[in-house]
Amino acid sequence: MLGNYRKRIAAMAIQLAKDDPQLVKEVIARLREAGDIEADDLVYLDRIADRWIRIAQENQVRGQRR
């Protein structure tokens, strides 16, 4: 049961990184600054947010070309 709960939480965190990557990056930065997490914690989620920020920027450039 705990495994399913963790999987659902992980899936929600990943979806949030896709939906609002800037928010995810800000929260991770605040947690690191406050010392609530280690510098290397949540790196995977941070990378997902970076990827979706890059995708949004590329889509914006494509939209401006039309």
Short mmCIF file of N, CA and C in Angstrom, two decimals:
data_model
loop_
_atom_site.label_atom_id
_atom_site.label_comp_id
_atom_site.label_asym_id
_atom_site.label_seq_id
_atom_site.Cartn_x
_atom_site.Cartn_y
_atom_site.Cartn_z
N MET A 1 0.82 -1.19 0.00
CA MET A 1 0.00 0.00 0.00
C MET A 1 0.87 1.26 0.00
N LEU A 2 1.92 1.27 0.78
CA LEU A 2 2.80 2.43 0.83
C LEU A 2 3.48 2.66 -0.52
N GLY A 3 3.78 1.58 -1.23
CA GLY A 3 4.40 1.70 -2.55
C GLY A 3 3.49 2.41 -3.53
N ASN A 4 2.21 2.09 -3.51
CA ASN A 4 1.25 2.75 -4.40
C ASN A 4 1.11 4.22 -4.06
N TYR A 5 1.11 4.54 -2.78
CA TYR A 5 1.01 5.94 -2.35
C TYR A 5 2.21 6.73 -2.85
N ARG A 6 3.38 6.18 -2.69
CA ARG A 6 4.60 6.86 -3.15
C ARG A 6 4.60 7.05 -4.66
N LYS A 7 4.12 6.05 -5.38
CA LYS A 7 4.04 6.16 -6.83
C LYS A 7 3.08 7.26 -7.24
N ARG A 8 1.94 7.38 -6.55
CA ARG A 8 0.98 8.43 -6.86
C ARG A 8 1.55 9.80 -6.56
N ILE A 9 2.25 9.93 -5.46
CA ILE A 9 2.88 11.21 -5.10
C ILE A 9 3.94 11.57 -6.14
N ALA A 10 4.75 10.61 -6.54
CA ALA A 10 5.79 10.85 -7.54
C ALA A 10 5.15 11.26 -8.86
N ALA A 11 4.08 10.60 -9.25
CA ALA A 11 3.40 10.93 -10.50
C ALA A 11 2.82 12.34 -10.44
N MET A 12 2.27 12.72 -9.30
CA MET A 12 1.72 14.08 -9.16
C MET A 12 2.83 15.12 -9.22
N ALA A 13 3.97 14.83 -8.60
CA ALA A 13 5.09 15.78 -8.64
C ALA A 13 5.61 15.94 -10.06
N ILE A 14 5.70 14.86 -10.79
CA ILE A 14 6.16 14.93 -12.17
C ILE A 14 5.16 15.71 -13.02
N GLN A 15 3.88 15.46 -12.83
CA GLN A 15 2.86 16.20 -13.58
C GLN A 15 2.92 17.69 -13.27
N LEU A 16 3.15 18.04 -12.00
CA LEU A 16 3.27 19.45 -11.64
C LEU A 16 4.50 20.07 -12.31
N ALA A 17 5.58 19.31 -12.40
CA ALA A 17 6.78 19.82 -13.09
C ALA A 17 6.49 20.09 -14.56
N LYS A 18 5.59 19.31 -15.15
CA LYS A 18 5.21 19.53 -16.54
C LYS A 18 4.26 20.71 -16.67
N ASP A 19 3.31 20.81 -15.74
CA ASP A 19 2.28 21.85 -15.81
C ASP A 19 2.80 23.23 -15.43
N ASP A 20 3.64 23.29 -14.41
CA ASP A 20 4.14 24.58 -13.93
C ASP A 20 5.61 24.43 -13.51
N PRO A 21 6.49 24.27 -14.49
CA PRO A 21 7.90 24.00 -14.16
C PRO A 21 8.58 25.14 -13.39
N GLN A 22 8.19 26.37 -13.65
CA GLN A 22 8.80 27.48 -12.91
C GLN A 22 8.50 27.37 -11.42
N LEU A 23 7.27 27.03 -11.09
CA LEU A 23 6.88 26.87 -9.68
C LEU A 23 7.69 25.77 -9.02
N VAL A 24 7.84 24.66 -9.71
CA VAL A 24 8.60 23.54 -9.17
C VAL A 24 10.04 23.95 -8.91
N LYS A 25 10.66 24.64 -9.85
CA LYS A 25 12.04 25.09 -9.67
C LYS A 25 12.17 26.05 -8.50
N GLU A 26 11.19 26.96 -8.36
CA GLU A 26 11.23 27.91 -7.25
C GLU A 26 11.10 27.20 -5.91
N VAL A 27 10.21 26.24 -5.82
CA VAL A 27 10.02 25.51 -4.56
C VAL A 27 11.27 24.72 -4.22
N ILE A 28 11.85 24.05 -5.20
CA ILE A 28 13.08 23.29 -4.95
C ILE A 28 14.19 24.22 -4.49
N ALA A 29 14.32 25.37 -5.13
CA ALA A 29 15.36 26.34 -4.73
C ALA A 29 15.14 26.82 -3.30
N ARG A 30 13.89 27.09 -2.95
CA ARG A 30 13.59 27.54 -1.57
C ARG A 30 13.91 26.45 -0.56
N LEU A 31 13.57 25.21 -0.88
CA LEU A 31 13.85 24.10 0.03
C LEU A 31 15.35 23.92 0.22
N ARG A 32 16.11 24.07 -0.85
CA ARG A 32 17.57 23.96 -0.74
C ARG A 32 18.14 25.11 0.07
N GLU A 33 17.67 26.31 -0.20
CA GLU A 33 18.15 27.49 0.52
C GLU A 33 17.86 27.41 2.01
N ALA A 34 16.70 26.89 2.35
CA ALA A 34 16.31 26.76 3.75
C ALA A 34 17.01 25.59 4.44
N GLY A 35 17.66 24.74 3.66
CA GLY A 35 18.34 23.59 4.23
C GLY A 35 17.41 22.42 4.50
N ASP A 36 16.20 22.48 3.97
CA ASP A 36 15.23 21.41 4.18
C ASP A 36 15.54 20.17 3.35
N ILE A 37 16.27 20.37 2.25
CA ILE A 37 16.72 19.25 1.43
C ILE A 37 18.19 19.46 1.08
N GLU A 38 18.85 18.37 0.76
CA GLU A 38 20.25 18.44 0.35
C GLU A 38 20.33 18.98 -1.07
N ALA A 39 21.50 19.46 -1.45
CA ALA A 39 21.69 20.06 -2.78
C ALA A 39 21.37 19.08 -3.89
N ASP A 40 21.60 17.79 -3.66
CA ASP A 40 21.36 16.82 -4.72
C ASP A 40 19.99 16.15 -4.63
N ASP A 41 19.16 16.54 -3.67
CA ASP A 41 17.80 16.01 -3.59
C ASP A 41 16.93 16.65 -4.66
N LEU A 42 16.02 15.89 -5.19
CA LEU A 42 15.05 16.33 -6.19
C LEU A 42 15.68 16.77 -7.51
N VAL A 43 16.89 16.31 -7.78
CA VAL A 43 17.57 16.65 -9.04
C VAL A 43 16.76 16.16 -10.23
N TYR A 44 16.20 14.95 -10.11
CA TYR A 44 15.41 14.39 -11.21
C TYR A 44 14.21 15.28 -11.52
N LEU A 45 13.53 15.74 -10.50
CA LEU A 45 12.37 16.61 -10.69
C LEU A 45 12.81 17.96 -11.26
N ASP A 46 13.93 18.45 -10.82
CA ASP A 46 14.48 19.71 -11.34
C ASP A 46 14.80 19.58 -12.83
N ARG A 47 15.33 18.45 -13.23
CA ARG A 47 15.65 18.22 -14.65
C ARG A 47 14.38 18.14 -15.50
N ILE A 48 13.35 17.51 -14.96
CA ILE A 48 12.07 17.43 -15.67
C ILE A 48 11.52 18.84 -15.88
N ALA A 49 11.58 19.66 -14.84
CA ALA A 49 11.10 21.04 -14.96
C ALA A 49 11.91 21.80 -16.01
N ASP A 50 13.23 21.63 -16.00
CA ASP A 50 14.08 22.28 -17.01
C ASP A 50 13.67 21.87 -18.41
N ARG A 51 13.41 20.58 -18.57
CA ARG A 51 13.01 20.07 -19.89
C ARG A 51 11.72 20.72 -20.37
N TRP A 52 10.74 20.84 -19.48
CA TRP A 52 9.45 21.42 -19.89
C TRP A 52 9.54 22.92 -20.10
N ILE A 53 10.43 23.58 -19.39
CA ILE A 53 10.67 25.01 -19.65
C ILE A 53 11.25 25.17 -21.05
N ARG A 54 12.20 24.31 -21.40
CA ARG A 54 12.81 24.35 -22.73
C ARG A 54 11.78 24.05 -23.82
N ILE A 55 10.92 23.07 -23.58
CA ILE A 55 9.87 22.74 -24.55
C ILE A 55 8.93 23.92 -24.74
N ALA A 56 8.54 24.57 -23.66
CA ALA A 56 7.64 25.73 -23.75
C ALA A 56 8.29 26.87 -24.53
N GLN A 57 9.58 27.09 -24.30
CA GLN A 57 10.30 28.14 -25.02
C GLN A 57 10.37 27.81 -26.51
N GLU A 58 10.65 26.56 -26.84
CA GLU A 58 10.71 26.16 -28.25
C GLU A 58 9.35 26.31 -28.92
N ASN A 59 8.29 25.95 -28.21
CA ASN A 59 6.94 26.10 -28.76
C ASN A 59 6.59 27.57 -28.98
N GLN A 60 7.04 28.41 -28.08
CA GLN A 60 6.79 29.84 -28.22
C GLN A 60 7.49 30.39 -29.45
N VAL A 61 8.71 29.97 -29.68
CA VAL A 61 9.47 30.41 -30.86
C VAL A 61 8.78 29.92 -32.12
N ARG A 62 8.34 28.68 -32.13
CA ARG A 62 7.63 28.14 -33.29
C ARG A 62 6.34 28.92 -33.55
N GLY A 63 5.64 29.28 -32.49
CA GLY A 63 4.40 30.03 -32.63
C GLY A 63 4.63 31.42 -33.19
N GLN A 64 5.75 32.02 -32.87
CA GLN A 64 6.06 33.37 -33.36
C GLN A 64 6.45 33.36 -34.83
N ARG A 65 6.94 32.23 -35.32
CA ARG A 65 7.34 32.12 -36.72
C ARG A 65 6.14 32.08 -37.64
N ARG A 66 5.01 31.67 -37.16
CA ARG A 66 3.82 31.52 -38.01
C ARG A 66 3.14 32.79 -38.25
#
